[in-house]
Amino acid sequence: MQMDVLSNNEFLDNYILNKELCELVGISSNAYRFWKNVKAVKYDGCRAVFLDKRTILEKYKDIVLTCKDLTGFVQSQAFCKYTGIAPSHLIEKNNSVIYKKLEIIDLYGIKLVNLKKFYDDLNLDYKYNIYVEKCKYFGPSPFEKKIKLSSEMCLGYY
């Protein structure tokens, strides 16, 4: 078993949530640790483990097909660290402008954000680093690239 740490803006393309696989199969969530040649990843400071679909044991290949496709998603904690927003912006009842612009799913208690779709909706290239702040903290337009999300919130990119 090989465990790697993903950067906060790295999509979960080709990965499935370990907890989902284990629930569907009825095995311990630590079973992956004893599998040969399985690639596992997680985000820095996060506990959720994701498994590379291409390295799952042959006997579970059919189950993998029923798992949620995580293409474009990142774990919510990683999204918050990456963009600099507080986790409270990812709660629906808080009426955050950003929440309404994101595709957020809850999978077995793990909240995931579709970062790829967010980039696509803003017509930004995936190579850009992004951050979210109140517009009043941004410099003048030629010096700082920004997209207005609301009257108060802006997204900067470089």
mmCIF file of C-alpha atoms in Angstrom:
data_model
loop_
_atom_site.group_PDB
_atom_site.id
_atom_site.type_symbol
_atom_site.label_atom_id
_atom_site.label_comp_id
_atom_site.label_asym_id
_atom_site.label_seq_id
_atom_site.Cartn_x
_atom_site.Cartn_y
_atom_site.Cartn_z
ATOM 1 C CA MET A 1 0.000 0.000 0.000
ATOM 2 C CA GLN A 2 1.245 3.425 -0.966
ATOM 3 C CA MET A 3 -0.131 6.561 0.786
ATOM 4 C CA ASP A 4 0.365 10.001 -0.774
ATOM 5 C CA VAL A 5 -0.757 13.475 0.246
ATOM 6 C CA LEU A 6 -2.644 15.573 -2.308
ATOM 7 C CA SER A 7 -2.225 19.326 -2.663
ATOM 8 C CA ASN A 8 -5.340 21.285 -1.709
ATOM 9 C CA ASN A 9 -6.276 22.009 -5.322
ATOM 10 C CA GLU A 10 -5.689 18.496 -6.680
ATOM 11 C CA PHE A 11 -8.876 16.900 -8.054
ATOM 12 C CA LEU A 12 -10.012 13.436 -6.988
ATOM 13 C CA ASP A 13 -10.171 12.178 -10.587
ATOM 14 C CA ASN A 14 -9.796 8.362 -10.651
ATOM 15 C CA TYR A 15 -10.372 8.071 -6.876
ATOM 16 C CA ILE A 16 -13.175 6.732 -4.718
ATOM 17 C CA LEU A 17 -13.872 7.315 -1.051
ATOM 18 C CA ASN A 18 -12.451 4.446 0.996
ATOM 19 C CA LYS A 19 -15.338 4.668 3.467
ATOM 20 C CA GLU A 20 -17.888 4.238 0.671
ATOM 21 C CA LEU A 21 -16.160 1.126 -0.699
ATOM 22 C CA CYS A 22 -15.867 -0.396 2.770
ATOM 23 C CA GLU A 23 -19.545 0.252 3.556
ATOM 24 C CA LEU A 24 -20.656 -1.306 0.255
ATOM 25 C CA VAL A 25 -18.407 -4.346 0.668
ATOM 26 C CA GLY A 26 -18.868 -4.714 4.436
ATOM 27 C CA ILE A 27 -15.190 -4.641 5.420
ATOM 28 C CA SER A 28 -13.082 -2.626 7.854
ATOM 29 C CA SER A 29 -12.091 0.865 6.759
ATOM 30 C CA ASN A 30 -8.475 -0.081 7.534
ATOM 31 C CA ALA A 31 -8.443 -3.080 5.161
ATOM 32 C CA TYR A 32 -6.768 -1.080 2.374
ATOM 33 C CA ARG A 33 -3.611 -0.879 4.504
ATOM 34 C CA PHE A 34 -3.001 -4.581 3.953
ATOM 35 C CA TRP A 35 -3.649 -4.664 0.202
ATOM 36 C CA LYS A 36 -0.703 -5.007 -2.155
ATOM 37 C CA ASN A 37 -0.133 -2.343 -4.824
ATOM 38 C CA VAL A 38 -3.091 -0.192 -3.766
ATOM 39 C CA LYS A 39 -2.589 3.560 -4.025
ATOM 40 C CA ALA A 40 -4.271 5.616 -1.281
ATOM 41 C CA VAL A 41 -4.293 9.398 -0.887
ATOM 42 C CA LYS A 42 -5.570 12.018 1.498
ATOM 43 C CA TYR A 43 -5.357 15.775 1.842
ATOM 44 C CA ASP A 44 -2.892 17.321 4.274
ATOM 45 C CA GLY A 45 -4.478 17.594 7.721
ATOM 46 C CA CYS A 46 -7.548 15.580 6.697
ATOM 47 C CA ARG A 47 -8.531 12.091 7.825
ATOM 48 C CA ALA A 48 -10.578 10.853 4.855
ATOM 49 C CA VAL A 49 -8.782 8.326 2.640
ATOM 50 C CA PHE A 50 -9.358 7.986 -1.100
ATOM 51 C CA LEU A 51 -8.345 4.954 -3.163
ATOM 52 C CA ASP A 52 -7.177 4.933 -6.761
ATOM 53 C CA LYS A 53 -9.871 3.016 -8.704
ATOM 54 C CA ARG A 54 -7.245 1.538 -11.007
ATOM 55 C CA THR A 55 -5.397 -0.169 -8.133
ATOM 56 C CA ILE A 56 -8.325 -1.732 -6.230
ATOM 57 C CA LEU A 57 -8.276 -5.487 -5.736
ATOM 58 C CA GLU A 58 -9.786 -7.399 -8.648
ATOM 59 C CA LYS A 59 -12.547 -8.929 -6.491
ATOM 60 C CA TYR A 60 -13.933 -5.410 -5.753
ATOM 61 C CA LYS A 61 -13.818 -4.039 -9.331
ATOM 62 C CA ASP A 62 -17.605 -4.429 -9.794
ATOM 63 C CA ILE A 63 -18.297 -2.559 -6.551
ATOM 64 C CA VAL A 64 -15.973 0.275 -7.606
ATOM 65 C CA LEU A 65 -18.261 0.916 -10.593
ATOM 66 C CA THR A 66 -21.146 1.681 -8.211
ATOM 67 C CA CYS A 67 -19.114 4.176 -6.149
ATOM 68 C CA LYS A 68 -19.693 7.925 -6.579
ATOM 69 C CA ASP A 69 -17.610 9.479 -9.360
ATOM 70 C CA LEU A 70 -15.418 12.112 -7.677
ATOM 71 C CA THR A 71 -14.034 13.680 -10.858
ATOM 72 C CA GLY A 72 -13.378 17.367 -10.206
ATOM 73 C CA PHE A 73 -14.063 17.175 -6.483
ATOM 74 C CA VAL A 74 -11.804 18.059 -3.551
ATOM 75 C CA GLN A 75 -12.449 17.583 0.148
ATOM 76 C CA SER A 76 -14.137 20.653 1.676
ATOM 77 C CA GLN A 77 -11.340 21.254 4.180
ATOM 78 C CA ALA A 78 -8.815 21.316 1.334
ATOM 79 C CA PHE A 79 -11.050 23.720 -0.619
ATOM 80 C CA CYS A 80 -11.228 26.082 2.358
ATOM 81 C CA LYS A 81 -7.463 26.023 2.868
ATOM 82 C CA TYR A 82 -6.890 26.577 -0.839
ATOM 83 C CA THR A 83 -9.281 29.516 -1.263
ATOM 84 C CA GLY A 84 -8.799 31.014 2.191
ATOM 85 C CA ILE A 85 -12.478 30.930 3.115
ATOM 86 C CA ALA A 86 -13.898 29.856 6.452
ATOM 87 C CA PRO A 87 -15.658 26.454 6.572
ATOM 88 C CA SER A 88 -18.840 28.261 7.644
ATOM 89 C CA HIS A 89 -19.247 29.405 4.007
ATOM 90 C CA LEU A 90 -19.935 25.769 3.056
ATOM 91 C CA ILE A 91 -23.031 25.445 5.255
ATOM 92 C CA GLU A 92 -26.329 26.073 3.492
ATOM 93 C CA LYS A 93 -28.185 27.716 6.376
ATOM 94 C CA ASN A 94 -25.464 30.386 6.711
ATOM 95 C CA ASN A 95 -26.679 31.975 3.429
ATOM 96 C CA SER A 96 -23.171 32.410 2.026
ATOM 97 C CA VAL A 97 -22.892 33.753 -1.511
ATOM 98 C CA ILE A 98 -20.132 31.237 -2.184
ATOM 99 C CA TYR A 99 -22.265 28.272 -1.100
ATOM 100 C CA LYS A 100 -24.758 29.072 -3.848
ATOM 101 C CA LYS A 101 -21.999 29.040 -6.495
ATOM 102 C CA LEU A 102 -20.565 25.655 -5.495
ATOM 103 C CA GLU A 103 -21.573 22.056 -6.087
ATOM 104 C CA ILE A 104 -21.228 20.443 -2.662
ATOM 105 C CA ILE A 105 -21.994 16.822 -1.809
ATOM 106 C CA ASP A 106 -21.939 14.915 1.448
ATOM 107 C CA LEU A 107 -20.717 11.358 1.003
ATOM 108 C CA TYR A 108 -20.725 9.157 4.103
ATOM 109 C CA GLY A 109 -20.156 12.200 6.307
ATOM 110 C CA ILE A 110 -17.355 13.609 4.138
ATOM 111 C CA LYS A 111 -18.156 16.949 2.497
ATOM 112 C CA LEU A 112 -16.737 17.415 -1.017
ATOM 113 C CA VAL A 113 -16.671 20.472 -3.301
ATOM 114 C CA ASN A 114 -16.558 20.341 -7.095
ATOM 115 C CA LEU A 115 -13.553 22.620 -7.664
ATOM 116 C CA LYS A 116 -13.335 21.777 -11.376
ATOM 117 C CA LYS A 117 -16.932 22.949 -11.949
ATOM 118 C CA PHE A 118 -16.218 26.127 -9.955
ATOM 119 C CA TYR A 119 -13.265 26.897 -12.260
ATOM 120 C CA ASP A 120 -15.396 26.099 -15.326
ATOM 121 C CA ASP A 121 -18.276 28.329 -14.152
ATOM 122 C CA LEU A 122 -15.829 31.228 -13.761
ATOM 123 C CA ASN A 123 -14.112 30.470 -17.106
ATOM 124 C CA LEU A 124 -10.739 30.107 -15.384
ATOM 125 C CA ASP A 125 -7.890 27.826 -16.377
ATOM 126 C CA TYR A 126 -7.130 25.107 -13.805
ATOM 127 C CA LYS A 127 -3.545 26.353 -13.511
ATOM 128 C CA TYR A 128 -4.674 29.547 -11.741
ATOM 129 C CA ASN A 129 -4.424 29.768 -7.973
ATOM 130 C CA ILE A 130 -7.562 31.315 -6.497
ATOM 131 C CA TYR A 131 -8.529 33.021 -3.253
ATOM 132 C CA VAL A 132 -11.703 34.632 -1.939
ATOM 133 C CA GLU A 133 -11.850 37.862 0.061
ATOM 134 C CA LYS A 134 -13.989 40.909 0.553
ATOM 135 C CA CYS A 135 -13.678 43.143 -2.512
ATOM 136 C CA LYS A 136 -12.530 46.135 -0.446
ATOM 137 C CA TYR A 137 -9.228 44.342 0.299
ATOM 138 C CA PHE A 138 -8.276 43.985 -3.367
ATOM 139 C CA GLY A 139 -5.859 46.315 -5.113
ATOM 140 C CA PRO A 140 -6.785 48.275 -8.227
ATOM 141 C CA SER A 141 -7.803 46.180 -11.254
ATOM 142 C CA PRO A 142 -4.674 46.222 -13.375
ATOM 143 C CA PHE A 143 -2.583 45.057 -10.413
ATOM 144 C CA GLU A 144 -4.859 42.360 -9.057
ATOM 145 C CA LYS A 145 -7.060 40.090 -11.194
ATOM 146 C CA LYS A 146 -10.468 39.524 -9.656
ATOM 147 C CA ILE A 147 -13.968 38.298 -10.377
ATOM 148 C CA LYS A 148 -16.849 39.805 -8.443
ATOM 149 C CA LEU A 149 -18.930 37.068 -6.788
ATOM 150 C CA SER A 150 -21.298 39.456 -5.006
ATOM 151 C CA SER A 151 -21.400 43.111 -3.988
ATOM 152 C CA GLU A 152 -18.963 42.336 -1.156
ATOM 153 C CA MET A 153 -17.089 39.148 -2.118
ATOM 154 C CA CYS A 154 -14.495 38.780 -4.893
ATOM 155 C CA LEU A 155 -12.376 35.933 -6.172
ATOM 156 C CA GLY A 156 -8.766 36.734 -6.949
ATOM 157 C CA TYR A 157 -6.594 34.652 -9.257
ATOM 158 C CA TYR A 158 -2.990 34.545 -10.385
#
